[in-house]
XYZ file of C-alpha atoms in Angstrom:
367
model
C 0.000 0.000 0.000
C 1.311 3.512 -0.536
C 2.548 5.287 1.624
C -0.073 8.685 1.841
C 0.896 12.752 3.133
C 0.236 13.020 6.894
C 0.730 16.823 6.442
C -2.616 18.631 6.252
C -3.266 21.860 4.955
C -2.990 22.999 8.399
C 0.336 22.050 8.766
C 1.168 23.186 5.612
C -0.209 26.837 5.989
C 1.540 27.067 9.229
C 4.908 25.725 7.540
C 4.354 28.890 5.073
C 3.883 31.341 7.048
C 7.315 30.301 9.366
C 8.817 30.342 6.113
C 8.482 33.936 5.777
C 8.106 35.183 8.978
C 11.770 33.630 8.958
C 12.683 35.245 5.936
C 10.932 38.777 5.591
C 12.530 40.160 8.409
C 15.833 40.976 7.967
C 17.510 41.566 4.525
C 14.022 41.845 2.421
C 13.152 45.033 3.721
C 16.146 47.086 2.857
C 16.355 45.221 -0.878
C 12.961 46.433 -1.336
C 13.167 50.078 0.199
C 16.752 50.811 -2.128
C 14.640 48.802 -5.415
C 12.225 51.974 -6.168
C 10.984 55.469 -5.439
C 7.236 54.336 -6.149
C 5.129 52.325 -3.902
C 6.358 49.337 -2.428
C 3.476 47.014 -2.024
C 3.343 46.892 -6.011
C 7.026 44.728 -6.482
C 5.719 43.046 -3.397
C 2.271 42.133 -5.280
C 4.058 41.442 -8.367
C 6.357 38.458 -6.732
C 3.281 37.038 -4.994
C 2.124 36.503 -8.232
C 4.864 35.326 -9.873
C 5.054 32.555 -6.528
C 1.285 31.683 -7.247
C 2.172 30.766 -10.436
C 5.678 28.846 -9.011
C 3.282 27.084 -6.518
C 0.706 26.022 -9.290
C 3.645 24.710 -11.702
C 4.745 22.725 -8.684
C 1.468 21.288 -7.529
C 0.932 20.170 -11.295
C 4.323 18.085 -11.005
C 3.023 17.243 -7.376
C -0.260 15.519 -8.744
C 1.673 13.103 -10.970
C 3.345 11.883 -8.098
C 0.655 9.301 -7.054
C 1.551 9.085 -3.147
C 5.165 9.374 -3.697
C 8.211 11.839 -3.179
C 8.847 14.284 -5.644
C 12.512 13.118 -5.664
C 11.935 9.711 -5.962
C 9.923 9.842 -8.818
C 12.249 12.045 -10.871
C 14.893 9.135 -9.437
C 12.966 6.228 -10.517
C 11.582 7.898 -14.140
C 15.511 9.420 -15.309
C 18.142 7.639 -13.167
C 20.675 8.984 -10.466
C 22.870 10.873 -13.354
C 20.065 13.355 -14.573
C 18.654 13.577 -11.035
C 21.780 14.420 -9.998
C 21.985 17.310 -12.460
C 18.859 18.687 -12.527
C 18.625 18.960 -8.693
C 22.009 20.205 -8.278
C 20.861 24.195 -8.174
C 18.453 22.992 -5.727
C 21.176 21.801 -3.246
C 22.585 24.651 -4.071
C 19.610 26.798 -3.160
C 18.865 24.974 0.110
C 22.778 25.118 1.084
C 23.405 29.198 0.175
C 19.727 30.159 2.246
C 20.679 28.183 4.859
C 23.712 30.072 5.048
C 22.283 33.043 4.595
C 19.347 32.733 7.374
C 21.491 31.458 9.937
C 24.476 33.915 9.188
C 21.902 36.901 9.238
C 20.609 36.086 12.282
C 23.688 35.704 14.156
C 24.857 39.101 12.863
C 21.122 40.833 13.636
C 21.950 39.007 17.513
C 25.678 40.551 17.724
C 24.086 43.907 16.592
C 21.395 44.013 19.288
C 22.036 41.880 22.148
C 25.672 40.238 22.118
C 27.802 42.597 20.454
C 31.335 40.629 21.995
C 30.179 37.153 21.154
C 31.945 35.444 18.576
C 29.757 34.639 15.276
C 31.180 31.151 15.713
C 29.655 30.270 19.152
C 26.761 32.231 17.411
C 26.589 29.739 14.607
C 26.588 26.468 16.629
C 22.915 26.867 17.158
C 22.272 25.251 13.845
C 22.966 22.346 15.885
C 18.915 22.461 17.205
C 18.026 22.592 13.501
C 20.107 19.902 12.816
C 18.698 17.114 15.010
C 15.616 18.404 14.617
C 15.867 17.230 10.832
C 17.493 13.973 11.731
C 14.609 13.302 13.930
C 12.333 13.530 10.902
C 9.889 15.339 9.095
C 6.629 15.431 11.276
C 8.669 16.276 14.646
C 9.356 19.379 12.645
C 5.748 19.373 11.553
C 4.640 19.132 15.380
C 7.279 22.384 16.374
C 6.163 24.057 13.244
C 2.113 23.879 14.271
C 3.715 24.643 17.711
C 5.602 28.177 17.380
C 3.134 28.834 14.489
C 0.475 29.735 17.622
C 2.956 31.604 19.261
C 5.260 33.501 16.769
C 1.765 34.695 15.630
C 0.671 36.189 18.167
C 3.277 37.982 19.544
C 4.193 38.897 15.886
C 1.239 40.549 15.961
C 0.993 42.422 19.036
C 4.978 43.613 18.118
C 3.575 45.092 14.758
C 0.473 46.799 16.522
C 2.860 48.740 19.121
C 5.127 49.516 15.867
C 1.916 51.324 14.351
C 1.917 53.936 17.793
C 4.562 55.876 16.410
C 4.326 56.094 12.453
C 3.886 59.322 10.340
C 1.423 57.975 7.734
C 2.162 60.428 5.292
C 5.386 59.456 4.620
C 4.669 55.696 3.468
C 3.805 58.322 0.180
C 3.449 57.491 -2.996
C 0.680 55.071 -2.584
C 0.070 54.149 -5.770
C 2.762 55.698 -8.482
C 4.727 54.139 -9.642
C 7.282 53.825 -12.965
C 8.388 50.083 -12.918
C 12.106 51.187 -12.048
C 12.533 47.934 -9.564
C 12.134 45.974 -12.782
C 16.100 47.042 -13.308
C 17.295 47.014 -9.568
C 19.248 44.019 -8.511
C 17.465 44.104 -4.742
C 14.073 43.423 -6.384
C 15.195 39.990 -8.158
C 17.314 39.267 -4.850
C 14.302 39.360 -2.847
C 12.779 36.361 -4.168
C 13.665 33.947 -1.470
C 11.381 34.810 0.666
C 8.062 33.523 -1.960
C 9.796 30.473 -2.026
C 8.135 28.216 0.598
C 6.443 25.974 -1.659
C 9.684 24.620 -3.119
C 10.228 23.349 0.708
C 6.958 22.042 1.625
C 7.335 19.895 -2.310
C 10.471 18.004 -0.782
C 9.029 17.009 2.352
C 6.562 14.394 2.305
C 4.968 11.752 -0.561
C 1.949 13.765 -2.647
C -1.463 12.775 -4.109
C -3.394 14.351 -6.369
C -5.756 15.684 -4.076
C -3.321 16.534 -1.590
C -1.558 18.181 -4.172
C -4.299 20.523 -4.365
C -4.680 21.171 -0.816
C -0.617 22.283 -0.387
C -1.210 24.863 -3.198
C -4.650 26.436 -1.425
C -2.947 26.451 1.674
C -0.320 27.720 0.179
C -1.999 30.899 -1.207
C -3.816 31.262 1.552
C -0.832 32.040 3.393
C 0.407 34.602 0.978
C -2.548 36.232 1.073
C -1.991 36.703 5.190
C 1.731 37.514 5.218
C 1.496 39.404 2.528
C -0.048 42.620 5.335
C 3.056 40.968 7.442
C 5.766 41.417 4.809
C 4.388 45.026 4.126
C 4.640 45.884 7.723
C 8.825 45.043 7.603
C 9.171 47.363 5.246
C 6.219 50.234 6.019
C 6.883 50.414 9.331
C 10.601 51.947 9.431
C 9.368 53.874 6.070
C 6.691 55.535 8.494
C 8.671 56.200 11.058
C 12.318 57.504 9.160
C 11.207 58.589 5.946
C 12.335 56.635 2.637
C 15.897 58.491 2.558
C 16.806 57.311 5.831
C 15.395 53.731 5.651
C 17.435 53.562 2.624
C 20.549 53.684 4.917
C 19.510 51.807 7.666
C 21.376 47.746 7.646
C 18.241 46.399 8.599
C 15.257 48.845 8.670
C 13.365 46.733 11.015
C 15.461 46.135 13.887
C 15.817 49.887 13.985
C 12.020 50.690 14.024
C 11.568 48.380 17.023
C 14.123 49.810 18.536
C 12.825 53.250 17.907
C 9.395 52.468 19.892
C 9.450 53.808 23.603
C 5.921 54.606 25.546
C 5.688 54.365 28.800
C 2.540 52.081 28.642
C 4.792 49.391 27.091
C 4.637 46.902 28.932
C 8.293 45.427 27.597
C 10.988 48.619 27.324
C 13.325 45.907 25.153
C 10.997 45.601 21.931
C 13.902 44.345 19.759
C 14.651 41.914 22.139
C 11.491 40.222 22.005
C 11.405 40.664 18.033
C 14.918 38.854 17.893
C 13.518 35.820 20.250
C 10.396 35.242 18.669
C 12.143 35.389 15.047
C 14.545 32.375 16.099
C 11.016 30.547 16.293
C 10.532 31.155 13.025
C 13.942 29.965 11.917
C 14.693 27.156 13.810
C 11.411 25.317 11.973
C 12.960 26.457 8.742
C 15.990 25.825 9.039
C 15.366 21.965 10.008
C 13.304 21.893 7.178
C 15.935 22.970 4.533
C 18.510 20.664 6.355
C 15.765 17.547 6.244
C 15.111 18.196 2.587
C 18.947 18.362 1.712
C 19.333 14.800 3.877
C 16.402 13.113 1.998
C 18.028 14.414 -1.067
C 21.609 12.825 -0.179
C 19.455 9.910 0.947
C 17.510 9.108 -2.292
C 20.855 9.639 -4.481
C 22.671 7.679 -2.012
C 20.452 5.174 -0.448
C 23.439 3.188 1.203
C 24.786 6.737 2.538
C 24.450 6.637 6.565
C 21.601 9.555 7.567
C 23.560 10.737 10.855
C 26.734 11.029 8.701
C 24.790 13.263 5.811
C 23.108 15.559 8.559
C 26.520 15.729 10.257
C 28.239 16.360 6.894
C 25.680 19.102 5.703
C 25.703 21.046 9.815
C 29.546 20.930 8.930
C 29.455 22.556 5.792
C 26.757 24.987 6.444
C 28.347 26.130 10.148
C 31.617 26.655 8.212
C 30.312 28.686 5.025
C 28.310 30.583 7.896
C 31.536 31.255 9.739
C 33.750 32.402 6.956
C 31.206 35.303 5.896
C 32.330 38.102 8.055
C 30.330 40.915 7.550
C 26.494 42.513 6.645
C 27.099 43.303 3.113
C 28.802 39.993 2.157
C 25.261 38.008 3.021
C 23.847 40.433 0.950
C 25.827 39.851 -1.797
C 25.567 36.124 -1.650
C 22.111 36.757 -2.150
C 22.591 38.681 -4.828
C 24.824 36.032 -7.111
C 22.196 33.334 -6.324
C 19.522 34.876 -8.199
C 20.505 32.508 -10.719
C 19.540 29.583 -8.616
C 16.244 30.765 -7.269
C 14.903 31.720 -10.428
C 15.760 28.276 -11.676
C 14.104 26.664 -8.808
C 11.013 28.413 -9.102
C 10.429 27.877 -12.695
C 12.549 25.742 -14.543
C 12.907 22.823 -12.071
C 9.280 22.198 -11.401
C 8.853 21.967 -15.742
C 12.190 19.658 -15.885
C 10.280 17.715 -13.154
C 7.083 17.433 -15.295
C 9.096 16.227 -18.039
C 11.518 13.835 -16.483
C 7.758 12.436 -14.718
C 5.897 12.116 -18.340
C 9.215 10.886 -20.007
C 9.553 7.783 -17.373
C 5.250 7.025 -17.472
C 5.878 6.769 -21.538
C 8.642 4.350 -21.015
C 7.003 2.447 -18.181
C 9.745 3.292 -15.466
C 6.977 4.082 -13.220
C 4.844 1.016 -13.066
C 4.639 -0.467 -9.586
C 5.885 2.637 -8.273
């Protein structure tokens, strides 16, 4: 008997919305505010569109998979050699954002709350992640439904005291706009955080109707981050003005920081914004380090799992380490356009392909 999803579309919804809560906090913001004068919400609609259409490319491949993993499919219908090469940008992907999540929040940690801790002791806490993935994928799916209740809540009650102290007026022009992110770097770099979707399609066997019910879930959640992702970047525009956001390292931290009433009840808002963040990340994280082990796994079934999770904390904690400063993270993000781009689009249709090429040669029969 196959082997069915266990993830419902709660889990999956939740699993989204980590994803960018994790990802929309930090870098996004200032890649947006520098990528045009006009209004910001109308890049930001643009590449929720653009990851609709991702997420319905991958949920067509996902309905051919017939209570299987997407990986072993595309194993079983085109061999290990052209599996190997068409998922290589995805290992790449998976490897370069986990860098780049866990190095940004160590450096966002150093900036706020341990400024004379070394980024390497900093770094070891992809060790949680770590045997969180080894411990499977619905342990992860249990934390994820977990800190989903709590990250958000508080995320919301953070972004409610941020409103007490904006200048509406200057989150101005509203509406104009002249399509000048369309040549900006920062706009294209920003695409990692729509990319949820491509996670949640690694994690677990598919059906056709379950298929379906990851890609509502899935715009249903970025239809409700989509006011949370405006808020990163609105909020510090509201409260500094576009010039200064501009020069801000990370536009958000400073807005929190920037909040003092005397009726809050917490004097430390960036603090609390920092802890409930690593909620978001730790889930994430796990999950990109589970999906890179069941990769190594299905390429290399007689590979040992502890020694791949070991191998890939290794490598990640050591790429982490050797990036020393803000603008180096963003420039890794930069040079993997490439790679996300690819992800988004072009695996998913070399997956639909390599999945209708092994059904007409009859690779896939007792699968």
């Amino acid at each position: 008997m196959k082997r069915l999803s266990t993830i419902g579309w709660y889990e999956l919804l939740a699993i989204q919305m980590l994803y960018a809560g994790a990802s929309a906090g930090f870098i996004y913001p200032s890649f947006i505010v520098r990528s045009t004068e006009g209004a910001y919400w109308i890049p930001l609609t643009i590449w929720a569109a653009g990851a609709i259409v991702s997420s319905w490319i991958y949920s067509r491949l996902l309905t051919q998979l017939k209570g299987e993993k997407l990986l072993q499919r595309i194993h079983a219908s085109i061999g290990v050699v052209l599996t190997c090469i068409i998922c290589l940008p995805v290992l790449l992907f998976l490897f370069a954002a986990l860098v780049i999540m866990l190095r940004a929040y160590t450096e966002v940690i150093t900036m706020t709350m341990l400024p004379t801790t070394p980024i390497s002791f900093l770094n070891g806490m992809l060790l949680a992640p770590a045997a969180l993935a080894l411990s499977g994928v619905m342990p992860i799916v249990r934390a994820a439904r977990v800190f989903f209740l709590l990250t958000l809540l508080l995320s919301l009650v953070l972004l409610i005291v941020g409103l007490s102290d904006v200048h509406w007026t200057l989150g101005a022009p509203w509406i104009r706009t002249n399509g000048d992110f369309f040549y900006d770097k920062g706009f294209y770099a920003g695409s990692f955080i729509w990319m949820g979707f491509v996670i949640t399609s690694f994690i677990g066997p598919y059906t056709r109707q379950s298929a379906r019910v990851a890609l509502g879930s899935y715009i249903i959640a970025i239809l409700c981050t989509l006011p949370l992702i405006a808020s990163y970047i609105y909020l510090p525009i509201m409260t500094f003005g576009r010039d200064l956001s501009k020069r801000l390292t990370v536009p958000v931290i400073s807005k929190m920081d920037s909040v003092s009433h005397y009726w809050v009840l917490f004097e430390n808002l960036t603090a609390i914004f920092v802890s409930v963040t690593m909620f978001y990340i730790l889930v994430i994280m796990a999950l990109k380090m589970h999906v890179i082990g069941e990769m190594f796994s299905t390429l290399m079934p007689r590979a040992n799992r502890p020694v791949i999770y070991a191998g890939a904390l290794l490598a990640v904690y050591a790429a982490a380490t050797l990036v020393t400063s803000w603008r180096e993270i963003e420039s890794i993000t930069i040079i993997t356009i490439g790679i996300r781009l690819y992800v988004m689009f072009i695996f998913p249709l070399l997956g639909l392909l390599a999945v209708a090429y092994g059904r007409r040669a009859g690779k896939d029969e007792g699968i």
